[in-house]
Coordinates of N, CA and C in Angstrom, one line a residue:
X44 N 44.6 17.6 147.3 CA 43.5 17.5 146.4 C 42.7 16.3 146.8
X45 N 41.4 16.4 146.7 CA 40.5 15.3 147.0 C 40.5 14.3 145.9
X46 N 40.2 13.0 146.3 CA 40.1 12.0 145.2 C 38.6 11.8 144.9
X47 N 38.4 11.4 143.7 CA 37.0 11.1 143.2 C 36.4 10.0 144.1
X48 N 37.1 9.1 144.5 CA 36.6 8.1 145.4 C 36.0 8.7 146.7
X49 N 36.7 9.6 147.3 CA 36.1 10.3 148.5 C 34.9 11.1 148.1
X50 N 34.9 11.8 147.0 CA 33.8 12.6 146.6 C 32.6 11.7 146.4
X51 N 32.7 10.6 145.6 CA 31.6 9.7 145.4 C 31.1 9.1 146.7
X52 N 32.0 8.7 147.6 CA 31.6 8.2 148.9 C 30.8 9.2 149.7
X53 N 31.3 10.4 149.7 CA 30.6 11.5 150.4 C 29.2 11.7 149.9
X54 N 29.1 11.8 148.6 CA 27.8 12.1 147.9 C 26.8 10.9 148.0
X55 N 27.3 9.7 148.3 CA 26.5 8.5 148.4 C 25.8 8.5 149.8
X56 N 26.2 9.3 150.7 CA 25.6 9.4 152.0 C 24.2 10.1 151.9
X57 N 23.4 9.9 152.9 CA 22.0 10.5 152.8 C 21.8 11.6 153.8
X58 N 22.4 11.5 155.0 CA 22.2 12.5 156.0 C 23.4 13.4 156.2
X59 N 23.3 14.6 155.7 CA 24.4 15.5 155.8 C 24.1 16.8 156.5
X60 N 25.0 17.2 157.4 CA 24.9 18.5 158.1 C 25.6 19.5 157.3
X61 N 25.0 20.7 157.3 CA 25.6 21.9 156.6 C 25.9 22.9 157.6
X62 N 27.2 23.0 158.0 CA 27.6 23.9 159.1 C 28.0 25.3 158.5
X63 N 27.3 26.3 159.0 CA 27.5 27.7 158.6 C 26.5 28.1 157.5
X64 N 25.4 27.5 157.5 CA 24.4 27.9 156.5 C 23.9 29.3 156.9
X65 N 23.9 30.2 155.9 CA 23.6 31.6 156.1 C 22.2 31.9 156.4
X66 N 21.9 33.0 157.1 CA 20.6 33.5 157.3 C 20.1 34.1 155.9
X67 N 21.0 34.5 155.1 CA 20.6 35.2 153.8 C 20.2 34.2 152.8
X68 N 18.9 34.3 152.3 CA 18.4 33.3 151.4 C 19.1 33.2 150.0
X69 N 19.8 34.3 149.6 CA 20.5 34.2 148.3 C 22.0 33.9 148.5
X70 N 22.4 33.5 149.7 CA 23.8 33.2 149.9 C 24.1 31.8 149.3
X71 N 25.4 31.6 148.9 CA 25.9 30.4 148.3 C 25.6 29.2 149.2
X72 N 25.8 29.4 150.5 CA 25.6 28.3 151.5 C 24.1 27.8 151.5
X73 N 23.2 28.8 151.3 CA 21.7 28.4 151.3 C 21.4 27.7 150.0
X74 N 22.0 28.2 148.9 CA 21.7 27.5 147.6 C 22.2 26.1 147.6
X75 N 23.4 25.9 148.2 CA 23.9 24.5 148.3 C 23.0 23.7 149.2
X76 N 22.6 24.2 150.4 CA 21.8 23.5 151.3 C 20.4 23.1 150.6
X77 N 19.8 24.1 149.9 CA 18.6 23.8 149.2 C 18.7 22.7 148.1
X78 N 19.8 22.8 147.4 CA 20.1 21.9 146.3 C 20.1 20.5 146.8
X79 N 20.9 20.3 147.9 CA 21.0 18.9 148.4 C 19.6 18.4 149.0
X80 N 18.9 19.3 149.6 CA 17.6 18.9 150.1 C 16.6 18.6 148.9
X81 N 16.7 19.3 147.9 CA 15.8 19.1 146.7 C 16.2 17.8 146.0
X82 N 17.4 17.3 146.2 CA 17.9 16.0 145.6 C 17.6 14.8 146.5
X83 N 16.9 15.1 147.6 CA 16.5 13.9 148.5 C 17.4 13.7 149.6
X84 N 18.4 14.5 149.8 CA 19.3 14.3 151.0 C 18.6 14.8 152.2
X85 N 18.9 14.2 153.4 CA 18.4 14.7 154.6 C 19.4 15.8 155.1
X86 N 19.2 17.0 154.6 CA 20.1 18.1 154.8 C 19.7 18.8 156.2
X87 N 20.7 18.8 157.1 CA 20.5 19.3 158.4 C 21.3 20.6 158.6
X88 N 20.6 21.7 158.8 CA 21.3 23.0 159.0 C 21.9 23.2 160.4
X89 N 23.2 23.8 160.4 CA 23.9 24.0 161.6 C 24.4 25.5 161.6
X90 N 23.9 26.3 162.5 CA 24.3 27.7 162.7 C 23.8 28.1 164.1
X91 N 24.8 28.4 165.0 CA 24.4 28.7 166.4 C 23.6 30.0 166.5
X92 N 23.6 30.9 165.4 CA 22.9 32.2 165.5 C 21.5 32.1 164.9
X93 N 21.0 31.0 164.5 CA 19.7 30.9 163.8 C 18.9 29.7 164.4
X94 N 17.6 29.9 164.6 CA 16.8 28.8 165.1 C 16.2 27.9 164.1
X95 N 16.0 28.5 162.8 CA 15.4 27.8 161.8 C 15.9 28.2 160.4
X96 N 16.1 27.3 159.5 CA 16.5 27.6 158.1 C 15.6 26.8 157.2
X97 N 15.0 27.5 156.2 CA 14.2 26.8 155.2 C 13.1 26.0 155.9
X98 N 12.6 26.4 157.0 CA 11.5 25.7 157.7 C 12.0 24.5 158.5
X99 N 13.3 24.3 158.7 CA 13.8 23.2 159.4 C 14.5 23.7 160.7
X100 N 14.5 23.0 161.7 CA 15.2 23.3 163.0 C 16.7 23.4 162.6
X101 N 17.3 24.5 163.1 CA 18.7 24.7 162.9 C 19.5 24.4 164.2
X102 N 20.4 23.5 164.1 CA 21.2 23.1 165.3 C 22.3 24.1 165.6
X103 N 22.7 24.2 166.8 CA 23.8 25.1 167.2 C 25.1 24.5 166.9
X104 N 25.2 23.2 167.2 CA 26.5 22.4 167.0 C 26.2 21.1 166.4
X105 N 27.2 20.5 165.8 CA 27.1 19.2 165.2 C 26.8 18.2 166.4
X106 N 27.4 18.4 167.5 CA 27.2 17.5 168.7 C 25.7 17.4 169.1
X107 N 24.9 18.4 168.7 CA 23.5 18.4 169.1 C 22.6 17.6 168.2
X108 N 23.1 17.1 167.1 CA 22.4 16.4 166.1 C 22.3 14.9 166.4
X109 N 21.0 14.4 166.4 CA 20.8 13.0 166.7 C 19.7 12.5 165.7
X110 N 20.1 11.4 164.9 CA 21.3 10.7 164.9 C 22.4 11.5 164.2
X111 N 23.7 11.0 164.5 CA 24.8 11.7 163.9 C 24.7 11.7 162.4
X112 N 25.1 12.8 161.8 CA 25.0 12.9 160.3 C 26.1 12.0 159.7
X113 N 25.9 11.5 158.5 CA 26.8 10.7 157.7 C 28.0 11.5 157.3
X114 N 27.8 12.8 157.1 CA 28.9 13.7 156.7 C 28.6 15.1 157.1
X115 N 29.6 15.9 157.1 CA 29.4 17.3 157.4 C 30.0 18.2 156.3
X116 N 29.2 19.1 155.8 CA 29.7 20.1 154.8 C 30.0 21.4 155.5
X117 N 31.3 21.8 155.5 CA 31.7 23.0 156.1 C 31.6 24.2 155.2
X118 N 30.8 25.2 155.7 CA 30.6 26.4 154.9 C 31.0 27.6 155.8
X119 N 32.2 27.4 156.5 CA 32.7 28.3 157.5 C 34.0 28.9 157.1
X120 N 34.5 29.8 157.9 CA 35.9 30.3 157.7 C 36.8 29.2 158.2
X121 N 38.1 29.2 157.8 CA 39.0 28.2 158.3 C 39.2 28.2 159.8
X122 N 39.1 29.3 160.5 CA 39.2 29.3 162.0 C 38.0 28.6 162.6
X123 N 36.8 28.8 162.1 CA 35.6 28.2 162.6 C 35.7 26.7 162.2
X124 N 36.2 26.4 161.0 CA 36.3 25.0 160.6 C 37.1 24.2 161.7
X125 N 38.2 24.8 162.1 CA 39.1 24.1 163.1 C 38.3 23.8 164.4
X126 N 37.5 24.7 164.8 CA 36.7 24.4 166.0 C 35.6 23.4 165.8
X127 N 35.0 23.4 164.7 CA 33.9 22.5 164.3 C 34.4 21.1 164.1
X128 N 35.6 20.9 163.6 CA 36.2 19.6 163.5 C 36.3 18.9 164.8
X129 N 36.6 19.6 165.9 CA 36.6 19.1 167.2 C 35.2 18.5 167.6
X130 N 34.2 19.3 167.3 CA 32.8 18.8 167.5 C 32.5 17.5 166.7
X131 N 33.0 17.5 165.4 CA 32.7 16.3 164.6 C 33.4 15.1 165.1
X132 N 34.6 15.3 165.6 CA 35.4 14.2 166.2 C 34.6 13.7 167.5
X133 N 34.1 14.6 168.3 CA 33.4 14.2 169.5 C 32.1 13.5 169.1
X134 N 31.4 13.9 168.1 CA 30.1 13.3 167.7 C 30.3 12.0 166.9
X135 N 31.5 11.7 166.4 CA 31.7 10.5 165.7 C 31.4 10.6 164.2
X136 N 31.5 11.8 163.6 CA 31.3 12.0 162.2 C 32.5 11.4 161.4
X137 N 32.2 10.7 160.3 CA 33.2 10.0 159.6 C 33.7 10.7 158.3
X138 N 32.9 11.7 157.8 CA 33.2 12.4 156.6 C 33.0 13.9 156.7
X139 N 34.0 14.7 156.2 CA 33.9 16.1 156.2 C 34.3 16.7 154.9
X140 N 33.5 17.6 154.4 CA 33.8 18.3 153.1 C 34.0 19.8 153.5
X141 N 35.2 20.3 153.3 CA 35.6 21.7 153.6 C 35.4 22.4 152.2
X142 N 34.3 23.1 152.1 CA 34.0 23.7 150.8 C 34.9 24.8 150.4
X143 N 35.1 25.0 149.1 CA 35.9 26.1 148.6 C 35.3 26.4 147.2
X144 N 34.6 27.6 147.2 CA 34.2 28.0 145.9 C 35.1 29.1 145.3
X145 N 35.8 29.8 146.2 CA 36.8 30.8 145.8 C 37.6 31.1 147.1
X146 N 38.9 31.6 146.9 CA 39.7 31.8 148.1 C 40.0 30.6 148.8
X147 N 40.3 30.7 150.1 CA 40.6 29.5 151.0 C 39.3 28.7 151.3
X148 N 38.2 29.4 151.2 CA 36.9 28.7 151.6 C 37.0 28.3 153.0
X149 N 36.6 27.0 153.3 CA 36.6 26.5 154.7 C 37.9 25.8 155.0
X150 N 38.8 25.6 154.1 CA 39.9 24.8 154.3 C 40.9 25.4 155.3
X151 N 41.4 24.5 156.2 CA 42.4 24.8 157.2 C 43.3 23.6 157.2
X152 N 44.6 23.8 157.0 CA 45.6 22.7 157.1 C 45.6 22.0 158.4
X153 N 45.4 22.8 159.5 CA 45.3 22.2 160.8 C 44.1 21.3 161.0
X154 N 42.9 21.8 160.5 CA 41.7 21.0 160.5 C 41.8 19.7 159.7
X155 N 42.5 19.8 158.5 CA 42.7 18.6 157.7 C 43.5 17.6 158.4
X156 N 44.6 18.1 159.1 CA 45.5 17.2 159.8 C 44.7 16.5 161.0
X157 N 43.8 17.3 161.7 CA 43.0 16.7 162.8 C 42.1 15.6 162.2
X158 N 41.5 15.9 161.1 CA 40.6 14.8 160.5 C 41.4 13.6 160.2
X159 N 42.5 13.7 159.5 CA 43.3 12.6 159.1 C 43.8 11.8 160.4
X160 N 44.2 12.5 161.4 CA 44.6 11.9 162.7 C 43.5 11.1 163.3
X161 N 42.3 11.4 163.1 CA 41.2 10.7 163.7 C 40.4 9.8 162.7
X162 N 41.0 9.6 161.6 CA 40.4 8.6 160.7 C 39.1 9.2 159.9
X163 N 39.0 10.5 159.9 CA 37.9 11.1 159.2 C 38.3 11.3 157.7
X164 N 37.4 10.8 156.8 CA 37.6 11.1 155.4 C 37.3 12.5 155.1
X165 N 38.3 13.3 154.6 CA 38.2 14.7 154.4 C 38.4 15.1 152.9
X166 N 37.5 16.0 152.5 CA 37.7 16.6 151.2 C 38.1 18.0 151.4
X167 N 39.4 18.4 151.3 CA 39.8 19.7 151.6 C 39.7 20.7 150.4
X168 N 38.5 21.2 150.2 CA 38.3 22.1 149.1 C 37.3 21.5 148.1
X169 N 37.2 22.2 147.0 CA 36.3 21.8 146.0 C 34.9 22.3 146.3
X170 N 34.2 22.6 145.3 CA 32.8 23.1 145.4 C 31.9 21.9 145.1
X171 N 31.0 21.5 146.1 CA 30.2 20.3 145.9 C 29.3 20.4 144.6
X172 N 28.9 21.6 144.3 CA 28.0 21.8 143.1 C 28.7 21.2 141.8
X173 N 30.0 21.2 141.7 CA 30.7 20.7 140.5 C 30.4 19.2 140.3
X174 N 30.1 18.5 141.4 CA 30.0 17.0 141.3 C 28.6 16.5 141.3
X175 N 27.6 17.3 141.4 CA 26.2 16.9 141.3 C 25.8 16.6 139.9
X176 N 25.2 15.4 139.7 CA 24.8 15.0 138.4 C 23.4 15.5 138.0
X177 N 23.2 15.6 136.7 CA 21.8 16.0 136.3 C 21.5 17.4 136.4
X178 N 20.3 17.8 136.3 CA 19.8 19.2 136.3 C 19.9 19.7 137.7
X179 N 20.2 21.0 137.8 CA 20.2 21.6 139.1 C 18.8 22.2 139.4
X180 N 18.3 21.8 140.5 CA 17.0 22.3 141.0 C 17.1 23.8 141.2
X181 N 18.2 24.3 141.8 CA 18.3 25.7 142.1 C 18.8 26.6 140.9
X182 N 19.0 25.9 139.8 CA 19.5 26.7 138.6 C 21.0 27.0 138.7
X183 N 21.6 27.5 137.6 CA 23.0 27.9 137.6 C 23.9 26.7 137.4
X184 N 23.4 25.6 136.9 CA 24.2 24.4 136.7 C 25.3 24.6 135.7
X185 N 25.1 25.4 134.7 CA 26.1 25.7 133.7 C 27.4 26.3 134.3
X186 N 27.2 27.1 135.3 CA 28.4 27.8 135.9 C 29.2 26.7 136.6
X187 N 28.6 25.8 137.3 CA 29.3 24.8 138.0 C 29.9 23.7 137.1
X188 N 29.2 23.4 136.0 CA 29.8 22.5 135.0 C 31.0 23.1 134.3
X189 N 30.9 24.4 134.0 CA 32.0 25.1 133.4 C 33.2 25.2 134.4
X190 N 33.0 25.4 135.7 CA 34.0 25.4 136.7 C 34.7 24.1 136.7
X191 N 33.9 23.0 136.7 CA 34.5 21.6 136.6 C 35.3 21.4 135.4
X192 N 34.8 21.9 134.2 CA 35.5 21.7 133.0 C 36.9 22.4 133.0
X193 N 36.9 23.7 133.5 CA 38.1 24.4 133.6 C 39.1 23.6 134.5
X194 N 38.6 23.1 135.6 CA 39.5 22.4 136.5 C 40.1 21.1 135.9
X195 N 39.2 20.5 135.0 CA 39.7 19.3 134.3 C 40.8 19.6 133.3
X196 N 40.6 20.7 132.5 CA 41.6 21.0 131.5 C 42.9 21.6 132.2
X197 N 42.8 22.1 133.4 CA 44.0 22.6 134.0 C 44.7 21.5 134.9
X198 N 44.1 20.3 135.0 CA 44.6 19.2 135.7 C 44.4 19.3 137.2
X199 N 43.5 20.2 137.7 CA 43.3 20.3 139.1 C 42.0 19.6 139.6
X200 N 41.3 18.9 138.7 CA 40.1 18.2 139.0 C 40.5 16.9 139.7
X201 N 39.7 16.5 140.8 CA 40.1 15.2 141.5 C 40.1 14.0 140.5
X202 N 41.0 13.1 140.8 CA 41.1 11.9 140.0 C 40.7 10.7 140.8

C-alpha cells in the first residue's frame, strides 16, 4: 500500500508523464490526463502508437522526453509497466505511480521491486483521482470521493 507521504510528494511535482494515454477521448486514461493538465500540471502524453494527444506531441517512450519528467503515471498493463520501468530507470525518473482503478491496473510486483532497487519512489496502485483536492474540471468528482471514502472505512486508504 502507498503512503500518503508518497502520494503528496508525487502530486507536488509539476511535470508528469502519462504512459499509456488512450486514443479514445472518453477513456479513463484521457480523463486523468486532461484533469491533471487542467489543474496546471505539465502533463506529457506517452504512447508509441499516437503522434498527438489533446493537441500535444505524444512521445513514444519516456526516454524521449526532455527534460525528464518529475514523475510518471502508468496507465498500462502490468507487462507493459515492467518494460516502461526500465525506460524510467534509464531516463532518471524518480517517481512512478502505477494506477489502479479496478483489477490489477498497472501494478506488477516485479516492476515495484525494480523501482525499489533503483531508489524510485513508487505508488503501487490507487487511483490518482481519489487524491485530487477541490472541484474536478472533468466532472465525476463524487465518484472518486466516494471511492476514497469506502477505502477509508475499510482501512485500505493510504496512511
